[in-house]
Short mmCIF file of C-alpha atoms and ligand atoms in Angstrom, two decimals:
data_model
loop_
_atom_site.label_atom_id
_atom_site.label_comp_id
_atom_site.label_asym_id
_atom_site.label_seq_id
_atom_site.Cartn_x
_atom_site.Cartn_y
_atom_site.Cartn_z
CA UNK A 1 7.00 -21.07 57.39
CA UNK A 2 3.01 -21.14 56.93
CA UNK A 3 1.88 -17.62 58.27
CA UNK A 4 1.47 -15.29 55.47
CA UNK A 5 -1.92 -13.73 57.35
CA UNK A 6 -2.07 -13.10 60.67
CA UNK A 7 -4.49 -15.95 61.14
CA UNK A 8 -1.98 -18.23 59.72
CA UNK A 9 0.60 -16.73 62.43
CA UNK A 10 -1.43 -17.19 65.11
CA UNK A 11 -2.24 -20.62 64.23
CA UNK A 12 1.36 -21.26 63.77
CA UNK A 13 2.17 -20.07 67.63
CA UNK A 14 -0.26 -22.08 68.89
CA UNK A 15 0.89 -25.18 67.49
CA UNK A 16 4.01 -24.28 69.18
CA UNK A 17 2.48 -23.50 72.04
CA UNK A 18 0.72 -26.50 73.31
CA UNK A 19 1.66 -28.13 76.53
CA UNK A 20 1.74 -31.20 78.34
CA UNK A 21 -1.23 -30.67 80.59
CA UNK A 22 1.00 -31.04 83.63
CA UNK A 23 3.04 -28.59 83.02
CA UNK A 24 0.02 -26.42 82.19
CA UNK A 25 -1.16 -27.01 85.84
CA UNK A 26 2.15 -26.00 87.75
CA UNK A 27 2.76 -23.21 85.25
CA UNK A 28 -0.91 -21.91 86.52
CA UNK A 29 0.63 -22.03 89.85
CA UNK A 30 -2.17 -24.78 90.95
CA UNK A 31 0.30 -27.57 91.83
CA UNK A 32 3.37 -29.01 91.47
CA UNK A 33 4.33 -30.39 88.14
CA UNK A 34 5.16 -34.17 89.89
CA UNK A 35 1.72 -33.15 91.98
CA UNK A 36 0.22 -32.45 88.68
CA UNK A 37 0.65 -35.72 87.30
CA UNK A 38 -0.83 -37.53 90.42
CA UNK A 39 -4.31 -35.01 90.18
CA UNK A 40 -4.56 -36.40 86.10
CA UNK A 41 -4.09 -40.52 87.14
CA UNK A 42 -6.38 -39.77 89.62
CA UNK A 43 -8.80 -38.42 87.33
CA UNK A 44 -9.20 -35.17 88.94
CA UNK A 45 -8.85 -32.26 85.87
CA UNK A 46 -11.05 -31.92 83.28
CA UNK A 47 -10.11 -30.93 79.18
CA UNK A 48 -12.88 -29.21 78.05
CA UNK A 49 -15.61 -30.87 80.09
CA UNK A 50 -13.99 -33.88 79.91
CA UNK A 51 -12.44 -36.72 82.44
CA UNK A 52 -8.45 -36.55 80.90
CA UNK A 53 -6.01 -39.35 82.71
CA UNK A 54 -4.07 -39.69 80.19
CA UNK A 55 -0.49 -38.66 80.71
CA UNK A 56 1.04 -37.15 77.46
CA UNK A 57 -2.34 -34.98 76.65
CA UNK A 58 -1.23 -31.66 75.32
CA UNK A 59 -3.45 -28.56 75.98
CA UNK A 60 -3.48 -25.20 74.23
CA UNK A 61 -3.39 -21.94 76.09
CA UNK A 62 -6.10 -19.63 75.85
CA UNK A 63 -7.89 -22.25 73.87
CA UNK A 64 -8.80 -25.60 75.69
CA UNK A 65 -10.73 -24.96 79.27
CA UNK A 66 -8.50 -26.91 82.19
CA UNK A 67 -10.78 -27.88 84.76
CA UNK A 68 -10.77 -28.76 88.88
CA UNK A 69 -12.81 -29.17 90.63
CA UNK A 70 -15.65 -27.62 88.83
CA UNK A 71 -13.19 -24.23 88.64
CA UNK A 72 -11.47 -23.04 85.52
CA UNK A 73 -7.35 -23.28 85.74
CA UNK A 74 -6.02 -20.40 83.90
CA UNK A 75 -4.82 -18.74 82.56
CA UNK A 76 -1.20 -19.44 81.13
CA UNK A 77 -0.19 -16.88 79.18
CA UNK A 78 0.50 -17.95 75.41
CA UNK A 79 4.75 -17.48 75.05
CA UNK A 80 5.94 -15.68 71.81
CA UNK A 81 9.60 -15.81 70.85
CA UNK A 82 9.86 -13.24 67.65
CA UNK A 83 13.26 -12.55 65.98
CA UNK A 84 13.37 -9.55 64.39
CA UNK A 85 16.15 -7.66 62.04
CA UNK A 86 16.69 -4.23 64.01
CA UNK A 87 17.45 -1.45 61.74
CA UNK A 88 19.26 1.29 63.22
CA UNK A 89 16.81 4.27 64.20
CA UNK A 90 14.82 2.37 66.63
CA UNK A 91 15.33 2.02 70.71
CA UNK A 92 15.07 -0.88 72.47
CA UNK A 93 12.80 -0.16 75.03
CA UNK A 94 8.58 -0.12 75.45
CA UNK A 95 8.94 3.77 74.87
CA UNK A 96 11.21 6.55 74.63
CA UNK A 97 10.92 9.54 76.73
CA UNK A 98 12.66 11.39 73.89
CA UNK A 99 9.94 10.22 71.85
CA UNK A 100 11.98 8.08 69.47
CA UNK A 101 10.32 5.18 67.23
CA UNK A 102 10.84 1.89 69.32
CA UNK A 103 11.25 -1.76 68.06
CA UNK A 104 7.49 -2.41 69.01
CA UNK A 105 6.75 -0.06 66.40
CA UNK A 106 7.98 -2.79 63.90
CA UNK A 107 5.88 -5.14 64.74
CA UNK A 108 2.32 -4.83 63.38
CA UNK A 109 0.13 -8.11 64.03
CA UNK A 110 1.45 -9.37 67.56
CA UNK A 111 -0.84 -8.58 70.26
CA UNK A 112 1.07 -10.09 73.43
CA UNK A 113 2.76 -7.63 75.38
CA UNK A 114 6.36 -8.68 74.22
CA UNK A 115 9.57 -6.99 75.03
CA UNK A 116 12.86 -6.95 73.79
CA UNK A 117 15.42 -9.71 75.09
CA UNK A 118 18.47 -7.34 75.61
CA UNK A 119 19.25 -4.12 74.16
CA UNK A 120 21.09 -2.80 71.01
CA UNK A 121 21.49 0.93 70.96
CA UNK A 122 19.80 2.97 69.17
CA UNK A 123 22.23 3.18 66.26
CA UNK A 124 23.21 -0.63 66.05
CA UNK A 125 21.27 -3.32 63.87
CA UNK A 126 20.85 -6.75 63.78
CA UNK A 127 19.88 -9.87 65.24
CA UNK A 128 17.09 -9.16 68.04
CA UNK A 129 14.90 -11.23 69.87
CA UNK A 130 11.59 -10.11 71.50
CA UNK A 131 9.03 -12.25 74.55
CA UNK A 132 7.16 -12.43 76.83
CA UNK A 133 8.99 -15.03 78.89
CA UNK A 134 10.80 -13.52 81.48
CA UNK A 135 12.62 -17.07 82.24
CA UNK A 136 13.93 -17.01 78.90
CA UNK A 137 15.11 -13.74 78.53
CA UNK A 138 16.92 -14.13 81.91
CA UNK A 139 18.46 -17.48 80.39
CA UNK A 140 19.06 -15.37 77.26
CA UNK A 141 20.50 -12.15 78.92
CA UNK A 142 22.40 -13.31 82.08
CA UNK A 143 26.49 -13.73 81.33
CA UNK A 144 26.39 -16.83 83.33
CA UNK A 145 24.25 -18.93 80.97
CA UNK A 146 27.59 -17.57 78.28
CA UNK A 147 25.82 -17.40 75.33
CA UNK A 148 27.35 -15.93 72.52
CA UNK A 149 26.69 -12.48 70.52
CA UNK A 150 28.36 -11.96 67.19
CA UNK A 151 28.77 -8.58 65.99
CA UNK A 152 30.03 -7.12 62.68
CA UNK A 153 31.73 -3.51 63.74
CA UNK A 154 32.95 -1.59 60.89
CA UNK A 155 35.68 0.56 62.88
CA UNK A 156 37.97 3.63 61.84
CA UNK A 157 41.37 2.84 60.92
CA UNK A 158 43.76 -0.72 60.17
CA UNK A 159 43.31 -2.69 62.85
CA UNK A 160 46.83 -4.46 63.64
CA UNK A 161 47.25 -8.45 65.08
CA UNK A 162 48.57 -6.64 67.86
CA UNK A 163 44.80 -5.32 68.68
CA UNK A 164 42.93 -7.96 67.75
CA UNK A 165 44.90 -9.87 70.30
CA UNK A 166 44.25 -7.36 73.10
CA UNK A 167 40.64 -8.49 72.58
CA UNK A 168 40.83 -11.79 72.08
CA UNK A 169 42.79 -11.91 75.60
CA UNK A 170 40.79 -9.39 77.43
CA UNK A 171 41.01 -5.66 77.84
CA UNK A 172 40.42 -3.25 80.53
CA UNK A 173 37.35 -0.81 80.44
CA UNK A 174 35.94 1.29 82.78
CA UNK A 175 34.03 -1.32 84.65
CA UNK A 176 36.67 -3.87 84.40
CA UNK A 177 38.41 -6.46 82.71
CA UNK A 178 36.04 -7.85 79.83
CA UNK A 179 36.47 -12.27 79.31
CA UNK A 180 38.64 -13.33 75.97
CA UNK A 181 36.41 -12.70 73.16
CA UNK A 182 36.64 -14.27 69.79
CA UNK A 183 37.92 -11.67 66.68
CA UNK A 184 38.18 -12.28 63.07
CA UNK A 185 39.42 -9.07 60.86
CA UNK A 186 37.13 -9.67 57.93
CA UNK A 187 38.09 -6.46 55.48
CA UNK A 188 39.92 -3.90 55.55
CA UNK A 189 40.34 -0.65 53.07
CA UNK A 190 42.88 2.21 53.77
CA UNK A 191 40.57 3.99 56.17
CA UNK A 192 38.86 1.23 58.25
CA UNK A 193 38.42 -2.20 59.27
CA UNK A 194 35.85 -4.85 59.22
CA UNK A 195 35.85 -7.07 62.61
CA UNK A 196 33.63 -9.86 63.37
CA UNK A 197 33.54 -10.13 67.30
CA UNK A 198 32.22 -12.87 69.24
CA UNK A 199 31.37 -12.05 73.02
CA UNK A 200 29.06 -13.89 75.97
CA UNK A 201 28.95 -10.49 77.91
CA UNK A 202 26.13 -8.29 77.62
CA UNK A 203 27.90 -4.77 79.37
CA UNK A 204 26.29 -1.58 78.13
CA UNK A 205 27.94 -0.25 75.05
CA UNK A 206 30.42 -3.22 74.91
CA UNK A 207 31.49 -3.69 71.36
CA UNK A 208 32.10 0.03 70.81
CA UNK A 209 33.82 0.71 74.22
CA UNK A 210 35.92 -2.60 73.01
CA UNK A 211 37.31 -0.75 69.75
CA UNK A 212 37.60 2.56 71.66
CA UNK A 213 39.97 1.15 74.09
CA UNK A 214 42.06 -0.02 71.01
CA UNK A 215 41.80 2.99 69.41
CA UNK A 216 39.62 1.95 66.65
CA UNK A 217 35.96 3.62 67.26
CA UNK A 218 33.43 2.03 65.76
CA UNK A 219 31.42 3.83 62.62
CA UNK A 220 29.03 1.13 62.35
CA UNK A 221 27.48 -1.99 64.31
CA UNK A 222 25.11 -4.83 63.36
CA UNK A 223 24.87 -7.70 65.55
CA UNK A 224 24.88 -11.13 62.99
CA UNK A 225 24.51 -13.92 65.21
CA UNK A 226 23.06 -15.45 68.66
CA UNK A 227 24.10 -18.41 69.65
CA UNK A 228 23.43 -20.85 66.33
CA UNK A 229 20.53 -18.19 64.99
CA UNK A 230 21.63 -15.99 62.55
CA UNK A 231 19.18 -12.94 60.22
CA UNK A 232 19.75 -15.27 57.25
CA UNK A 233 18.25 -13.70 54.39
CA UNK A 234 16.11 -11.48 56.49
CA UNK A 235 15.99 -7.72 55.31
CA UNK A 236 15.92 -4.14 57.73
CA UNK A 237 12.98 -4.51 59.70
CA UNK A 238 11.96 -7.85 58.70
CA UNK A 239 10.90 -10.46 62.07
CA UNK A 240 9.50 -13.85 62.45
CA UNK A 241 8.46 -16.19 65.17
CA UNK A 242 10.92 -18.92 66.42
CA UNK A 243 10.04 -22.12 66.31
CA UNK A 244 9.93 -24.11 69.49
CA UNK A 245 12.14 -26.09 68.68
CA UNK A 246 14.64 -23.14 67.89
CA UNK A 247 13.62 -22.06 71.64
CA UNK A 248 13.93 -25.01 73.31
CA UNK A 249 17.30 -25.43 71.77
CA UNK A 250 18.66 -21.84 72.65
CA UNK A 251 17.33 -23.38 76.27
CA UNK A 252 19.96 -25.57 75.89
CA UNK A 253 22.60 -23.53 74.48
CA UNK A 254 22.09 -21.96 78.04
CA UNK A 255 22.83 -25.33 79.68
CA UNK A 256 18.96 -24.80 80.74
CA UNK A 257 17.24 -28.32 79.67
N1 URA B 301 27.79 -3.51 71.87
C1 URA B 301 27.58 -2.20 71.62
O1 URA B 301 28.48 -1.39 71.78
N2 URA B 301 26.36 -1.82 71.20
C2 URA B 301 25.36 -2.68 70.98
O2 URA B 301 24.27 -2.26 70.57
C3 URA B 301 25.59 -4.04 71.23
C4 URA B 301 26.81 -4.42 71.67
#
């Protein structure tokens, strides 16, 4: 991917941030999209000073100047979709009462106000993704839209088929039954167990309160995949932007688009 600089970067979002100048109009909350459509045949909006009627144009955010009626339609906030390898040691929130380093601390050269999509704790790493798209984090976040979390837990003890089926079929924790889950034992040594889990659930503290309630606590947590994005080759601490393709595609996965 071309963004070595932060120029590059920002160039790079852009690209994947134009829009069909329609959908630039509803998403300003001027019209409806369909309503949209009708304004730009009829020759009503304006591309940077001039006539547009053409359906398919593509404007960028916070570059081109939308015009109608001689008054500027803005402004559509430019969407960023970063993926970023969480080490452990950071919280996922804007800031920490306790004063703890956060995950916004990782990123250096975004400037949108982005927040994470989900949590992992404090002590868990892996896969996370950060916006500023609230509709996509719902679509990302909500158990209805089922998409799936993969998790590598490195747990105490030899975890028996006997265990592994009590999570594949569903177990009970404090706030209920949890849905069949997918679980692979990857390793094991004479002390502890390596467990790939697959859920769709997002409950607080899952994984961990998972293996407790089979008597296998976990001693270590990285989540590896969402949906079909995985870290990769990624290192600790490492992010990048998704492509829009990639988002429009977890859209899917969501049963979204
Ligand atoms: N399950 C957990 O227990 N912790 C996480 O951070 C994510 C899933």
């Amino acid at each position: 991917m071309d963004y070595e600089t932060v120029a590059g970067m920002y160039r790079y979002i852009k690209e994947g941030n134009k829009l069909r100048l329609a959908k630039y109009l509803a998403q300003a909350g001027l019209t409806s999209r369909r309503h949209a459509e009708q304004m730009i045949r009829n020759g009503e909006i304006k591309v940077n000073g001039q006539l547009v009627t053409e359906m398919g144009t593509q404007v960028e955010p916070g570059t081109d100047i939308i015009e109608y009626q001689g008054r500027t339609i803005g402004s559509v906030p430019m969407m960023i979709y970063v993926l970023l390898y969480k080490p452990a040691g950071f919280i996922c929130s804007v800031n920490d009462p306790q004063g703890r380093p956060t995950v916004l601390n990782l990123l250096k050269d975004i400037e949108e106000r982005i927040y994470p999509v989900g949590r992992l704790d404090f002590d868990t790493s892996g896969l996370l993704l950060l916006s500023n798209d609230g509709e996509f984090t719902n679509l990302m976040i909500h158990p209805r839209y089922k998409i799936i979390k993969t998790y590598e837990a490195r747990v105490n003890g030899r975890v028996g088929q006997a265990e592994l089926e009590r999570i594949r079929k569903g177990l009970l924790l404090e706030d209920g039954m949890t849905a069949p889950a997918q679980v692979k034992l990857l390793t094991q040594d004479e002390n502890s167990s390596l467990l790939e889990i697959s859920i769709h659930e997002g409950r607080k503290r899952q994984i961990k309160r998972m293996c407790a309630a089979i008597n296998h606590p976990v001693l270590n947590l990285k989540r590896t995949r969402l949906a079909f994005l995985s870290l990769q080759d990624m290192k600790e601490g490492e992010y990048r932007l998704l492509t829009s393709q990639e988002v429009e595609a977890l859209k899917k996965c969501a049963g979204a688009v």
